[in-house]
C-alpha positions as a printed Julia matrix, in Angstrom:
206×3 Matrix{Float64}:
  30.09   50.07  -13.78
  27.91   47.59  -15.68
  30.91   45.35  -16.26
  31.8    45.51  -12.58
  28.26   44.55  -11.52
  28.24   41.61  -13.92
  31.56   40.4   -12.53
  30.29   40.8    -8.98
  27.14   38.8    -9.77
  29.17   36.02  -11.34
  31.52   35.84   -8.35
  28.57   35.81   -5.96
  27.0    32.91   -7.85
  30.25   30.93   -7.71
  30.54   31.59   -3.97
  26.91   30.54   -3.41
  27.37   27.29   -5.31
  30.55   26.49   -3.41
  28.74   27.04   -0.1
  25.92   24.62   -0.95
  26.61   21.15    0.46
  25.05   17.79   -0.36
  23.82   15.18    2.11
  23.11   11.59    1.07
  20.3     9.89    3.01
  18.53    6.53    3.22
  14.77    6.36    3.64
  12.95    3.83    5.84
   9.66    2.0     5.52
   8.48    1.56    9.11
   4.82    0.55    9.05
   3.81   -1.56   12.03
   2.16   -4.88   11.24
  -0.69   -3.86   13.55
  -1.66   -0.95   11.29
  -1.87   -2.68    7.91
  -4.28   -5.12    6.25
  -2.82   -8.6     5.63
  -3.45  -10.33    2.32
  -2.55  -13.37    0.26
   1.01  -13.86   -1.06
   0.18  -13.22   -4.71
   2.17  -10.09   -5.55
   5.65   -9.18   -6.75
   7.17   -5.85   -7.74
   8.61   -4.53  -10.97
  10.76   -1.37  -11.12
   8.9     1.92  -11.03
   9.76    4.63  -13.56
  10.85    8.08  -12.38
   8.71   10.72  -14.09
  10.0    13.63  -12.03
  11.81   16.27  -14.04
  14.89   16.16  -11.8
  17.97   13.99  -11.33
  17.36   10.35  -10.33
  18.97   10.83   -6.89
  17.57   14.27   -6.13
  15.32   14.43   -3.07
  15.15   18.02   -1.9
  16.76   21.26   -0.82
  17.24   23.18    2.4
  16.8    26.9     1.85
  17.07   30.0     3.95
  13.96   32.05    4.65
  14.75   34.22    1.62
  15.02   31.15   -0.59
  18.8    30.75   -0.84
  19.76   27.05   -1.19
  22.24   25.92    1.46
  22.03   22.12    1.32
  20.88   19.52   -1.2
  19.54   16.1    -0.23
  20.1    13.02   -2.36
  19.22    9.36   -1.99
  21.88    6.63   -2.05
  20.11    4.81   -4.88
  17.74    6.24   -7.53
  14.39    7.41   -6.18
  12.59    4.98   -8.51
  14.44    2.13   -6.8
  13.58    3.55   -3.38
   9.87    3.52   -4.28
  10.07   -0.01   -5.72
  11.78   -1.23   -2.55
   9.15    0.48   -0.38
   6.39   -1.43   -2.15
   8.34   -4.64   -1.65
   8.57   -4.01    2.08
   4.9    -3.02    2.15
   3.92   -6.31    0.54
   6.2    -8.23    2.88
   4.74   -6.79    6.07
   1.25   -7.72    4.85
   2.24  -11.28    3.95
   1.47  -10.47    0.3
   4.95  -10.8    -1.24
   5.51  -13.77   -3.55
   8.36  -14.8    -5.81
   8.16  -13.4    -9.31
   7.48  -16.86  -10.77
   4.61  -17.54   -8.35
   3.0   -14.08   -8.34
  -0.46  -13.63   -9.83
  -0.01   -9.86   -9.93
   2.85   -7.4   -10.47
   2.93   -4.0    -8.8
   4.72   -1.3   -10.76
   4.08    2.28  -11.83
   5.52    5.78  -11.97
   7.05    8.16   -9.46
   5.23   11.42  -10.17
   6.73   13.34   -7.26
   9.02   12.58   -4.35
  10.62   15.4    -2.41
  11.4    17.06    0.86
  12.17   20.7     1.4
  12.72   23.32    4.03
  12.02   27.01    3.7
  10.13   27.66    6.94
   8.25   24.41    7.6
  10.02   21.09    6.94
   7.95   19.16    4.43
   7.88   15.75    2.71
   5.7    14.68   -0.19
   5.26   11.59   -2.35
   2.97   10.97   -5.31
   2.97    7.7    -7.25
   0.88    6.13   -9.95
   0.43    2.45   -9.12
  -0.42   -0.14  -11.76
  -1.4    -3.67  -10.73
  -0.72   -5.98  -13.67
  -1.99   -9.54  -14.09
   1.11  -11.68  -14.51
  -0.25  -14.12  -17.06
  -1.96  -11.7   -19.43
  -0.19   -8.4   -18.8
  -3.59   -6.78  -18.3
  -3.75   -3.81  -15.94
  -6.42   -4.69  -13.4
  -6.03   -1.57  -11.26
  -4.42    1.83  -11.74
  -4.62    4.83   -9.42
  -2.58    7.71   -8.03
  -1.69    7.75   -4.33
  -0.17   10.55   -2.28
   1.5    10.97    1.07
   2.34   14.21    2.85
   4.12   15.01    6.1
   4.94   18.39    7.64
   6.63   19.42   10.85
   6.67   22.61   12.88
   8.87   25.5    11.85
  12.59   24.83   11.99
  14.65   27.18   14.13
  18.03   28.01   12.55
  20.91   27.21   14.85
  19.2    24.2    16.46
  21.15   21.63   14.46
  20.96   20.17   10.98
  17.43   19.67    9.61
  18.53   16.75    7.4
  17.37   13.91    9.75
  13.97   15.58   10.12
  13.57   15.97    6.36
  14.65   12.37    5.82
  12.0    11.18    8.29
   9.31   13.34    6.67
  10.15   12.01    3.2
  10.14    8.44    4.56
   6.77    9.02    6.22
   5.23   10.55    3.11
   6.34    7.6     0.98
   5.12    5.14    3.6
   1.69    6.79    3.6
   1.45    6.56   -0.2
   2.49    2.89   -0.17
   0.07    2.0     2.63
  -2.83    3.74    0.89
  -2.09    1.87   -2.31
  -1.72   -1.58   -0.78
  -4.68   -1.22    1.59
  -6.97    0.33   -1.03
 -10.26   -1.57   -0.95
 -10.73   -1.01   -4.69
  -7.37   -2.62   -5.45
  -8.11   -5.53   -3.12
 -11.5    -6.07   -4.74
 -10.11   -6.08   -8.28
  -7.43   -8.6    -7.4
  -9.82  -10.82   -5.45
  -7.71  -10.29   -2.34
  -8.0   -13.07    0.21
  -7.08  -12.37    3.86
  -4.03  -14.1     5.27
  -2.05  -13.97    8.46
   0.81  -11.48    8.35
   4.25  -13.05    8.55
   7.15  -11.91   10.7
   8.72   -8.71    9.42
  11.37   -6.21   10.37
  11.57   -2.56    9.25
  13.77   -2.04    6.23
  16.04    0.63    4.81
  15.05    1.61    1.3
């Protein structure tokens, strides 16, 4: 009997894994120029480092109400690259993006958390450590952790795939973290931020 139960458990696990699908998604940075603080074009980006203890493309999981995974979400490019791109778009919409050779400051850091999930409530979360580095000296002039969080109402099974909703929640959470970092008055003060008119900008896929 014990041998039969072990075999049954193994077969069930194989069946469960085979039933779990994977969706690949792109995130968007969609901040409106009317809701951000313009600044001087003195910044460039450097790749962020992924400190999450998961795969570089892993974004989240859709689970049943009892916790069974039914769908995995992945990004098209590594999450660290997604975050780096989001900061680039954030700088661009504020008129703060400069070429690497002309930048006074470099924005880089670590991805501490970036995920979306669905058990009952669809949820997106982002947490990044942002370091602002002086280009000439390599000195860190500002370092802080910023978070973004988005949640939607309960998902009703049978009403369609939740993947687009989770993608939007993850995008929104990352956007909130980026906006809080780039509009942080402490960061602006430490970099001697000078106001500037925002340039033309279009939303970007990250």
